[in-house]
CSV table of C-alpha atoms and ligand atoms in Angstrom, one decimal:
chain,number,residue,atom,x,y,z
A,26,MET,CA,-17.1,-16.2,-9.9
A,27,ALA,CA,-19.2,-17.9,-7.3
A,28,GLU,CA,-20.5,-20.4,-9.9
A,29,LEU,CA,-17.1,-22.0,-10.3
A,30,TRP,CA,-16.7,-22.6,-6.7
A,31,LEU,CA,-20.3,-24.0,-6.4
A,32,MET,CA,-19.9,-26.1,-9.5
A,33,GLN,CA,-16.6,-27.5,-8.1
A,34,ASN,CA,-18.3,-28.5,-4.9
A,35,LEU,CA,-21.2,-30.2,-6.8
A,36,LEU,CA,-18.7,-32.0,-9.1
A,37,GLU,CA,-16.7,-33.2,-6.1
A,38,THR,CA,-19.8,-34.6,-4.5
A,39,ALA,CA,-20.7,-36.3,-7.8
A,40,VAL,CA,-17.3,-37.8,-8.2
A,41,ASN,CA,-17.2,-39.1,-4.6
A,42,ARG,CA,-20.6,-40.6,-5.0
A,43,ALA,CA,-19.6,-42.3,-8.3
A,44,ARG,CA,-16.4,-43.7,-6.8
A,45,GLN,CA,-18.3,-45.1,-3.8
A,46,LEU,CA,-20.4,-46.9,-6.3
A,47,GLY,CA,-17.4,-48.3,-8.0
A,48,ALA,CA,-17.9,-46.2,-11.2
A,49,HIS,CA,-15.1,-45.0,-13.5
A,50,HIS,CA,-17.1,-42.6,-15.7
A,51,ILE,CA,-19.9,-40.1,-15.1
A,52,HIS,CA,-22.1,-39.7,-18.2
A,53,GLU,CA,-24.7,-37.4,-16.8
A,54,ILE,CA,-25.0,-35.2,-13.8
A,55,LYS,CA,-28.5,-34.0,-12.8
A,56,ILE,CA,-28.7,-31.0,-10.5
A,57,GLN,CA,-31.6,-29.0,-9.1
A,58,ILE,CA,-31.3,-25.2,-9.1
A,59,GLY,CA,-33.8,-23.2,-7.2
A,60,ALA,CA,-34.9,-19.8,-8.6
A,61,ALA,CA,-33.8,-18.1,-5.4
A,62,SER,CA,-30.3,-19.6,-5.3
A,63,ASP,CA,-28.6,-16.7,-7.1
A,64,VAL,CA,-27.2,-18.8,-9.9
A,65,THR,CA,-28.7,-19.6,-13.3
A,66,PRO,CA,-28.5,-23.0,-15.2
A,67,GLU,CA,-26.5,-21.2,-17.9
A,68,SER,CA,-23.8,-19.9,-15.6
A,69,LEU,CA,-23.5,-23.3,-13.9
A,70,ALA,CA,-23.2,-25.0,-17.3
A,71,GLN,CA,-20.4,-22.6,-18.2
A,72,ALA,CA,-18.6,-23.3,-14.9
A,73,PHE,CA,-19.1,-27.1,-15.5
A,74,GLU,CA,-17.2,-26.8,-18.8
A,75,VAL,CA,-14.2,-25.5,-16.8
A,76,VAL,CA,-14.2,-27.7,-13.8
A,77,LYS,CA,-15.0,-31.0,-15.4
A,78,ASN,CA,-11.6,-31.2,-17.3
A,79,GLY,CA,-9.3,-33.9,-15.9
A,80,THR,CA,-12.1,-35.6,-13.9
A,81,ILE,CA,-14.1,-38.8,-14.5
A,82,ALA,CA,-16.9,-36.5,-15.5
A,83,GLN,CA,-15.1,-34.8,-18.3
A,84,ASP,CA,-17.4,-36.3,-20.9
A,85,ALA,CA,-20.5,-35.9,-18.8
A,86,HIS,CA,-23.6,-33.9,-19.7
A,87,LEU,CA,-24.9,-31.5,-17.1
A,88,HIS,CA,-28.7,-31.5,-16.8
A,89,SER,CA,-30.2,-28.8,-14.7
A,90,GLU,CA,-33.7,-28.8,-13.3
A,91,TYR,CA,-34.9,-25.3,-12.5
A,92,LEU,CA,-37.2,-25.1,-9.6
A,93,PRO,CA,-39.5,-22.1,-9.2
A,94,ILE,CA,-39.9,-20.4,-5.8
A,95,VAL,CA,-42.7,-21.7,-3.7
A,96,CYS,CA,-43.6,-19.8,-0.5
A,97,TYR,CA,-45.9,-20.7,2.4
A,98,CYS,CA,-48.0,-18.4,4.6
A,99,ALA,CA,-48.7,-20.0,8.0
A,100,THR,CA,-51.4,-17.4,8.7
A,101,CYS,CA,-53.5,-18.4,5.6
A,102,ASN,CA,-52.1,-21.9,5.3
A,103,VAL,CA,-51.5,-21.5,1.6
A,104,GLU,CA,-48.6,-22.2,-0.7
A,105,PHE,CA,-48.0,-19.8,-3.5
A,106,GLN,CA,-45.4,-18.6,-6.1
A,107,PRO,CA,-44.4,-15.1,-5.2
A,108,ILE,CA,-44.7,-12.5,-7.8
A,109,ASP,CA,-42.5,-9.9,-6.1
A,110,PRO,CA,-39.1,-10.0,-4.4
A,111,LEU,CA,-40.7,-9.5,-0.9
A,112,TYR,CA,-42.4,-12.9,-1.1
A,113,GLN,CA,-45.8,-11.4,-0.1
A,114,CYS,CA,-48.7,-13.7,0.6
A,115,PRO,CA,-51.4,-13.1,-2.0
A,116,GLU,CA,-54.1,-13.5,0.6
A,117,CYS,CA,-53.0,-11.4,3.6
A,118,HIS,CA,-50.1,-9.6,2.0
A,119,GLN,CA,-47.7,-10.4,4.7
A,120,PRO,CA,-44.1,-10.1,3.4
A,121,TYR,CA,-41.2,-12.5,3.7
A,122,CYS,CA,-43.1,-15.7,3.9
A,123,GLU,CA,-41.4,-19.0,4.5
A,124,ILE,CA,-39.6,-20.3,1.4
A,125,ARG,CA,-40.5,-23.9,0.8
A,126,GLN,CA,-38.8,-24.4,-2.5
A,127,GLY,CA,-36.4,-22.4,-4.6
A,128,GLN,CA,-33.2,-22.3,-2.6
A,129,GLU,CA,-31.9,-25.7,-3.8
A,130,LEU,CA,-28.6,-26.1,-5.4
A,131,GLU,CA,-27.9,-29.7,-5.1
A,132,LEU,CA,-27.0,-32.9,-6.8
A,133,ASN,CA,-30.0,-34.9,-7.8
A,134,ASP,CA,-29.0,-37.9,-9.8
A,135,LEU,CA,-26.0,-39.4,-11.7
A,136,GLU,CA,-25.6,-41.7,-14.7
A,137,ILE,CA,-22.4,-43.7,-14.2
A,138,SER,CA,-20.6,-46.7,-15.4
B,7,ZN,ZN1,-51.2,-15.1,4.2
């Protein structure tokens, strides 16, 4: 399960950040999940239930923000949300445009004490 490993990494980052700030408890962990990142908020939430045990985040709530995919076509200078898996530009139909948003899987914010 890739989610477990990913969530473990996110949790370690959160715990390290909290410790650096002198905190002993994490109450809430906010993460951003891009729609192109291959994981879902549900699967990460399940993984979080497993990896949080025994850490300073064991009572924490996981809050996931799901970010849609946003692509950019340099030819047309437009940003768009792709409707197909090829990320085709709606104007010139060029496939595999640059992904500007949607690949995120990162820690956003923490609530600590
Ligand atoms: Zn285009």
